Amino acid sequence: MIEYIIKIKRKARSIFRDRWVWRMAWRDARHNFSRLFLFTASLVTGIAGVIAIGSLNYSLQDDLDRNAKELLGADLVINSNKKLSKDIFKTLDSTKVTLARDADMASMVMFMNTRQSRLIKLTALQGDFPFYGELRTKPPQAYDLMKTGRYAMLDESLATQYEVSSDDSIKIGNSVFKVAGVVTKIPGGGALTATLAPAVYISLDALDSTGLVQFGSRVGYSVYIKTLSENQTQELVKKIEPMKKKYGFSLETVEGRKRGLGQSFQSVYRFFAMLAFVALILGCLGVASSVHIYAREKREEVAVLRCVGSSGWQAFNIYFIQVFVLGIVGSLIGAVLGMGIQQVVPVIFKSFIPVELKMGISWEAVFEGLLLGAIVSLLFTILPLISVRFVPPLTVLRADFQPGRIFSKTKWATVALIVLFPVAAASYQTKSLLTGVFFSLGLAVAMGCLALVAIALLFLVRKYFPKNASFLFRHALSNLFRPNNQTRVLMVSIGLGAFIIATLSIIQNSLLHQVEFKGNTNESNTILFDIQPNQKDGVVKLIQHHQLPVNQVVPIVTCRISELKGRSFESLLNDTTDKVPEWVVTREYRVTYRDSLHHSEELIKGKLHQFNHNTKDSVSVTISEGMHETMGLEAGDSLVFNVQGILIKAHINGIRKVDWPKDPPNFIFVFPKGVLEKAPQIWVATTRVDDQQKSGLFQQELVMDFPNVSLIDLRLVLNTVNALFAKIGLVIRFLALFSILTGLVVLAGAVINSKFMRIKEYVLLRTIGARTNQIMKITLIEYSYLGLFSAMTGLVLSLSASWLLTRFFFKIEFAFNAAELLGVGAGVVFLTVLIGWWNSREVIMTPPLQVLRKEN
Amino acid sequence: MGFKLNAMDEDDRAYVRNQYVGFVFQNFQLLSTLTALENVMVPLELRGDKHVEPKAMELLSRVGLADRTHHYPSQLSGVEQQRVAMARAFITSPKILFADEPTGNLDEENALHLTDLLFEMNREEKTTLVLVTHNLELAQKTERILQMKGGKLVNERLIIPA
């Protein structure tokens, strides 16, 4: 009887010990280096982005740690929105600390050289602020000069904008100051702060002379404290802390400022890191797609290897080693590039960074980047290559032979890891599992949507493409549908970059459109505030004198809440179980009184009640929608206001839906007439000035006649928003560029991938009479299509996403600049054509006979 | 002792092929990225054998390609490629050699030379040769012919060598 062997005891060799697979990997790769490298080059931009942003984070955290005190300029700062009590100074005097003080407020400034005026943040300084870090000025003695009294300093950007030099003067309130110089650096300042609120600095002793501090003026007071030691700081904090509630001030420590800045930077960092990460994921898609096609091409060779006795794993390992090793090389190049970009990053990010960055190489970030590169190379090459293991030797004889469905544990384990990978990586980067999950879901949805749009677009193009179009156009289009095409992957990867840039542009335009007040010509664009009651008539007359409309003249009374639904201020503060946030109870409210609704308001519950002097009822007030939920108030609920020391019992009589950006000011609480008339109050007037020159003249006269009245020119806000976007936009575009670059590298890989098929096609075309010129045109048209479809994919999704964002998130009108979007589209098409043509030129230019000989 | 091939998994069958079986295909099936020498060495290298180059060189000389060892398949003519394939098939001294239309892609003269070489080497190596062909003249050179039609055996005859 014959004995059969059905299981052979073979020596299992691991990938590391099987020298043959390494040798074969090398032999096979040596002719394919450029092609293989292009696959893994898709990772270069992503890794570079991740490392550059990661390095910035580490360097910044490091700098924040090193320069913590310089950020605050002192060991401890007391902030308050009213003058600090003498008791606090007594306490401070009892310790051996050095003090400096400042007061800041919004004010108008008039530049005497041009007689232009604008709203600025006035900072009045006293003492030797800053104790740490430096206040750098041009010329250097400007600060000392300012301390003498009649001198002022300006933020550099403000001085440049209004062409103010050291010989000029500026008028603040009732006083005229000579310009001592400009401030180029100040603790706590930065380009972004200067854009949002440009500052003018004077001496605190000179503040009174301006006459700006009047009733109702919102002045912030700060005391900067320099202690002798860390222990003294701690003791002082312990001593002052209990006085906080009584005197209503807040304490800021170096640690607190550092934490605050660290947290805000972390949010910015997370957002930017995610953008870089998107480029990496795109690169992974590119790698997987290219390797998938590479593996399909290698089927026949694998079958031969199987015939001569190679095991499935050995065949797999040959190609895996090639792609993985080059993936690591790609990551290394990415790391070097990332370190290079890192040198540029501080320039691009300088608006967001409060300290001067000393950029060294962050090895931690480099290591993380390389690790990430290794992981993605591993995961995204295993999946497309796993099919190599199951190529049957019979493929040698029958190319179309397909084995039955084979279950592979490795494949499913890899799929699971690929799904987990973005979650894990994003969670690690944001240090939050939830953010990681949401980011991954968002990314999956975005990619899914892009893929859907791409599929739909291709379907429509195929279905409705004019059949009568010339041969060149039809042939170029059919090229996009050739077997083993990567058209969809390319549309997604190039489209994503276009999507990010276009979405940014649309959101920017929508926000700018919002502040431009284009829609309604009756809406105000100029707001005058801090008008004292005795100035009210004069200001109104001035507006009318300039033939401007008086849209609103509204009284504003400041008050606080002292009781909410029968619960006292103290009990609300001490109760940590209720859902009313602390700020709701402690904040100052600016309320108005009127018996009618403003046109930005709509009463959605209850009704407006006029106040009846004869009853002893509590006052009926209305509250804005949204705030009633935050405060847990419904119609009928009671509350007590503390209006400058006088308690007024009120109840909610109605809830108003307020369109906040529409014709400000708008209010949370509105009282009926007849209650607050006698309370100390200030007035706000609004008007609309369309003519720039008229506006200049009006502001000039306003500052001369009513120096304490401030004016917000909403067109200036528009400029500020624009400037802000220019700064943020630069960074986002810079990072979106990584995605576009990745897409283009993926494109280059795809072009090289299809090189042999193209050669065959072109040789055939030439054989039947096509000229080089025609083949070139077909190629250019093909990449124009690809660029166009990719751009359209990105733009279609961007328009939809932006519409949703503006409608439901920003709650503003949707607006876009068609020319800008066309520019994005044209840019994408141009780059796609350029990269496609560049990588095809060898194929186009090679004579057919040479190709035929080579082929045979 | 025999192997129950249909009960083995694919990797075990690959092992059996490597140890006992050689293949020659109609379209040569050389690995395009390997030189002629490397193509011939592959089966022995797969076994983990060392110093296989001399044997591969010897076989390439035997098939008349001593001066073409470092050429790639794309630099060789059809008959040269088939000679490399034969050298690769014989390097493991297989017990059985499957040749699938080995001359199908060659012109008459080259086909004749190659057939002679194949049978010569077959005799020298004492290999069992299973040759699949439509060419009856070529079939006549074997010792036993099994004629198939539509996947079924229709005729069998033995040829007594002269």
PDB file of C-alpha atoms in Angstrom, chain A residues 409-502:
ATOM      1  CA  LYS A 409      -6.653  36.759   8.783  1.00  0.00           C
ATOM      2  CA  THR A 410      -3.802  39.136   7.965  1.00  0.00           C
ATOM      3  CA  LYS A 411      -6.030  41.088   5.590  1.00  0.00           C
ATOM      4  CA  TRP A 412      -8.801  41.603   8.100  1.00  0.00           C
ATOM      5  CA  ALA A 413      -6.371  42.389  10.899  1.00  0.00           C
ATOM      6  CA  THR A 414      -4.795  45.034   8.638  1.00  0.00           C
ATOM      7  CA  VAL A 415      -8.197  46.465   7.709  1.00  0.00           C
ATOM      8  CA  ALA A 416      -9.012  46.735  11.422  1.00  0.00           C
ATOM      9  CA  LEU A 417      -5.690  48.438  12.119  1.00  0.00           C
ATOM     10  CA  ILE A 418      -6.173  50.835   9.214  1.00  0.00           C
ATOM     11  CA  VAL A 419      -9.552  51.839  10.598  1.00  0.00           C
ATOM     12  CA  LEU A 420      -8.036  52.275  14.059  1.00  0.00           C
ATOM     13  CA  PHE A 421      -4.960  54.096  12.834  1.00  0.00           C
ATOM     14  CA  PRO A 422      -6.426  57.588  12.178  1.00  0.00           C
ATOM     15  CA  VAL A 423      -8.393  57.356  15.431  1.00  0.00           C
ATOM     16  CA  ALA A 424      -5.275  56.437  17.405  1.00  0.00           C
ATOM     17  CA  ALA A 425      -2.980  58.916  15.655  1.00  0.00           C
ATOM     18  CA  ALA A 426      -5.463  61.798  15.858  1.00  0.00           C
ATOM     19  CA  SER A 427      -6.248  60.981  19.499  1.00  0.00           C
ATOM     20  CA  TYR A 428      -2.546  60.970  20.297  1.00  0.00           C
ATOM     21  CA  GLN A 429      -1.998  64.295  18.579  1.00  0.00           C
ATOM     22  CA  THR A 430      -4.985  65.981  20.150  1.00  0.00           C
ATOM     23  CA  LYS A 431      -4.629  64.084  23.431  1.00  0.00           C
ATOM     24  CA  SER A 432      -8.341  63.366  23.280  1.00  0.00           C
ATOM     25  CA  LEU A 433      -9.966  60.118  22.243  1.00  0.00           C
ATOM     26  CA  LEU A 434     -13.230  61.857  21.434  1.00  0.00           C
ATOM     27  CA  THR A 435     -11.535  64.383  19.161  1.00  0.00           C
ATOM     28  CA  GLY A 436      -9.675  61.524  17.517  1.00  0.00           C
ATOM     29  CA  VAL A 437     -12.891  59.631  16.875  1.00  0.00           C
ATOM     30  CA  PHE A 438     -14.686  62.721  15.561  1.00  0.00           C
ATOM     31  CA  PHE A 439     -11.755  63.742  13.411  1.00  0.00           C
ATOM     32  CA  SER A 440     -11.549  60.270  11.890  1.00  0.00           C
ATOM     33  CA  LEU A 441     -15.273  60.169  11.311  1.00  0.00           C
ATOM     34  CA  GLY A 442     -15.141  63.631   9.767  1.00  0.00           C
ATOM     35  CA  LEU A 443     -12.245  62.639   7.562  1.00  0.00           C
ATOM     36  CA  ALA A 444     -14.000  59.446   6.511  1.00  0.00           C
ATOM     37  CA  VAL A 445     -17.172  61.398   5.718  1.00  0.00           C
ATOM     38  CA  ALA A 446     -15.189  64.035   3.773  1.00  0.00           C
ATOM     39  CA  MET A 447     -13.304  61.390   1.794  1.00  0.00           C
ATOM     40  CA  GLY A 448     -16.485  59.384   1.296  1.00  0.00           C
ATOM     41  CA  CYS A 449     -18.288  62.491   0.029  1.00  0.00           C
ATOM     42  CA  LEU A 450     -15.361  63.355  -2.244  1.00  0.00           C
ATOM     43  CA  ALA A 451     -15.376  59.807  -3.584  1.00  0.00           C
ATOM     44  CA  LEU A 452     -19.145  59.946  -4.126  1.00  0.00           C
ATOM     45  CA  VAL A 453     -18.917  63.283  -5.921  1.00  0.00           C
ATOM     46  CA  ALA A 454     -16.045  61.899  -8.011  1.00  0.00           C
ATOM     47  CA  ILE A 455     -18.014  58.770  -8.934  1.00  0.00           C
ATOM     48  CA  ALA A 456     -21.147  60.768  -9.751  1.00  0.00           C
ATOM     49  CA  LEU A 457     -19.158  63.237 -11.819  1.00  0.00           C
ATOM     50  CA  LEU A 458     -17.430  60.497 -13.804  1.00  0.00           C
ATOM     51  CA  PHE A 459     -20.747  58.763 -14.361  1.00  0.00           C
ATOM     52  CA  LEU A 460     -22.367  61.942 -15.657  1.00  0.00           C
ATOM     53  CA  VAL A 461     -19.398  62.811 -17.846  1.00  0.00           C
ATOM     54  CA  ARG A 462     -19.447  59.367 -19.414  1.00  0.00           C
ATOM     55  CA  LYS A 463     -23.167  59.415 -19.901  1.00  0.00           C
ATOM     56  CA  TYR A 464     -23.537  62.911 -21.300  1.00  0.00           C
ATOM     57  CA  PHE A 465     -20.223  63.432 -23.023  1.00  0.00           C
ATOM     58  CA  PRO A 466     -20.914  64.736 -26.527  1.00  0.00           C
ATOM     59  CA  LYS A 467     -20.408  61.816 -28.867  1.00  0.00           C
ATOM     60  CA  ASN A 468     -19.761  64.226 -31.697  1.00  0.00           C
ATOM     61  CA  ALA A 469     -16.723  65.751 -30.011  1.00  0.00           C
ATOM     62  CA  SER A 470     -13.486  65.376 -31.912  1.00  0.00           C
ATOM     63  CA  PHE A 471     -11.489  62.138 -31.666  1.00  0.00           C
ATOM     64  CA  LEU A 472      -8.808  63.746 -29.518  1.00  0.00           C
ATOM     65  CA  PHE A 473     -11.323  64.839 -26.878  1.00  0.00           C
ATOM     66  CA  ARG A 474     -13.127  61.511 -26.873  1.00  0.00           C
ATOM     67  CA  HIS A 475      -9.939  59.484 -26.735  1.00  0.00           C
ATOM     68  CA  ALA A 476      -8.455  61.603 -23.954  1.00  0.00           C
ATOM     69  CA  LEU A 477     -11.624  61.058 -21.955  1.00  0.00           C
ATOM     70  CA  SER A 478     -11.656  57.319 -22.506  1.00  0.00           C
ATOM     71  CA  ASN A 479      -8.073  57.229 -21.223  1.00  0.00           C
ATOM     72  CA  LEU A 480      -9.420  58.168 -17.800  1.00  0.00           C
ATOM     73  CA  PHE A 481     -11.425  54.952 -17.812  1.00  0.00           C
ATOM     74  CA  ARG A 482      -8.653  52.573 -18.915  1.00  0.00           C
ATOM     75  CA  PRO A 483      -8.232  49.350 -16.923  1.00  0.00           C
ATOM     76  CA  ASN A 484      -6.274  49.775 -13.677  1.00  0.00           C
ATOM     77  CA  ASN A 485      -6.951  53.512 -13.753  1.00  0.00           C
ATOM     78  CA  GLN A 486      -6.496  55.526 -10.577  1.00  0.00           C
ATOM     79  CA  THR A 487      -8.806  58.310 -11.692  1.00  0.00           C
ATOM     80  CA  ARG A 488     -11.037  58.246  -8.632  1.00  0.00           C
ATOM     81  CA  VAL A 489      -8.187  58.139  -6.134  1.00  0.00           C
ATOM     82  CA  LEU A 490      -6.574  61.047  -7.972  1.00  0.00           C
ATOM     83  CA  MET A 491      -9.799  63.027  -7.994  1.00  0.00           C
ATOM     84  CA  VAL A 492     -10.163  62.513  -4.249  1.00  0.00           C
ATOM     85  CA  SER A 493      -6.553  63.319  -3.386  1.00  0.00           C
ATOM     86  CA  ILE A 494      -6.206  66.364  -5.626  1.00  0.00           C
ATOM     87  CA  GLY A 495      -9.803  67.388  -4.929  1.00  0.00           C
ATOM     88  CA  LEU A 496      -9.268  67.440  -1.158  1.00  0.00           C
ATOM     89  CA  GLY A 497      -6.621  70.157  -1.409  1.00  0.00           C
ATOM     90  CA  ALA A 498      -8.895  72.210  -3.675  1.00  0.00           C
ATOM     91  CA  PHE A 499     -11.720  71.586  -1.197  1.00  0.00           C
ATOM     92  CA  ILE A 500      -9.782  72.986   1.767  1.00  0.00           C
ATOM     93  CA  ILE A 501      -8.632  76.097  -0.091  1.00  0.00           C
ATOM     94  CA  ALA A 502     -12.043  76.765  -1.663  1.00  0.00           C
TER      95      ALA A 502
END
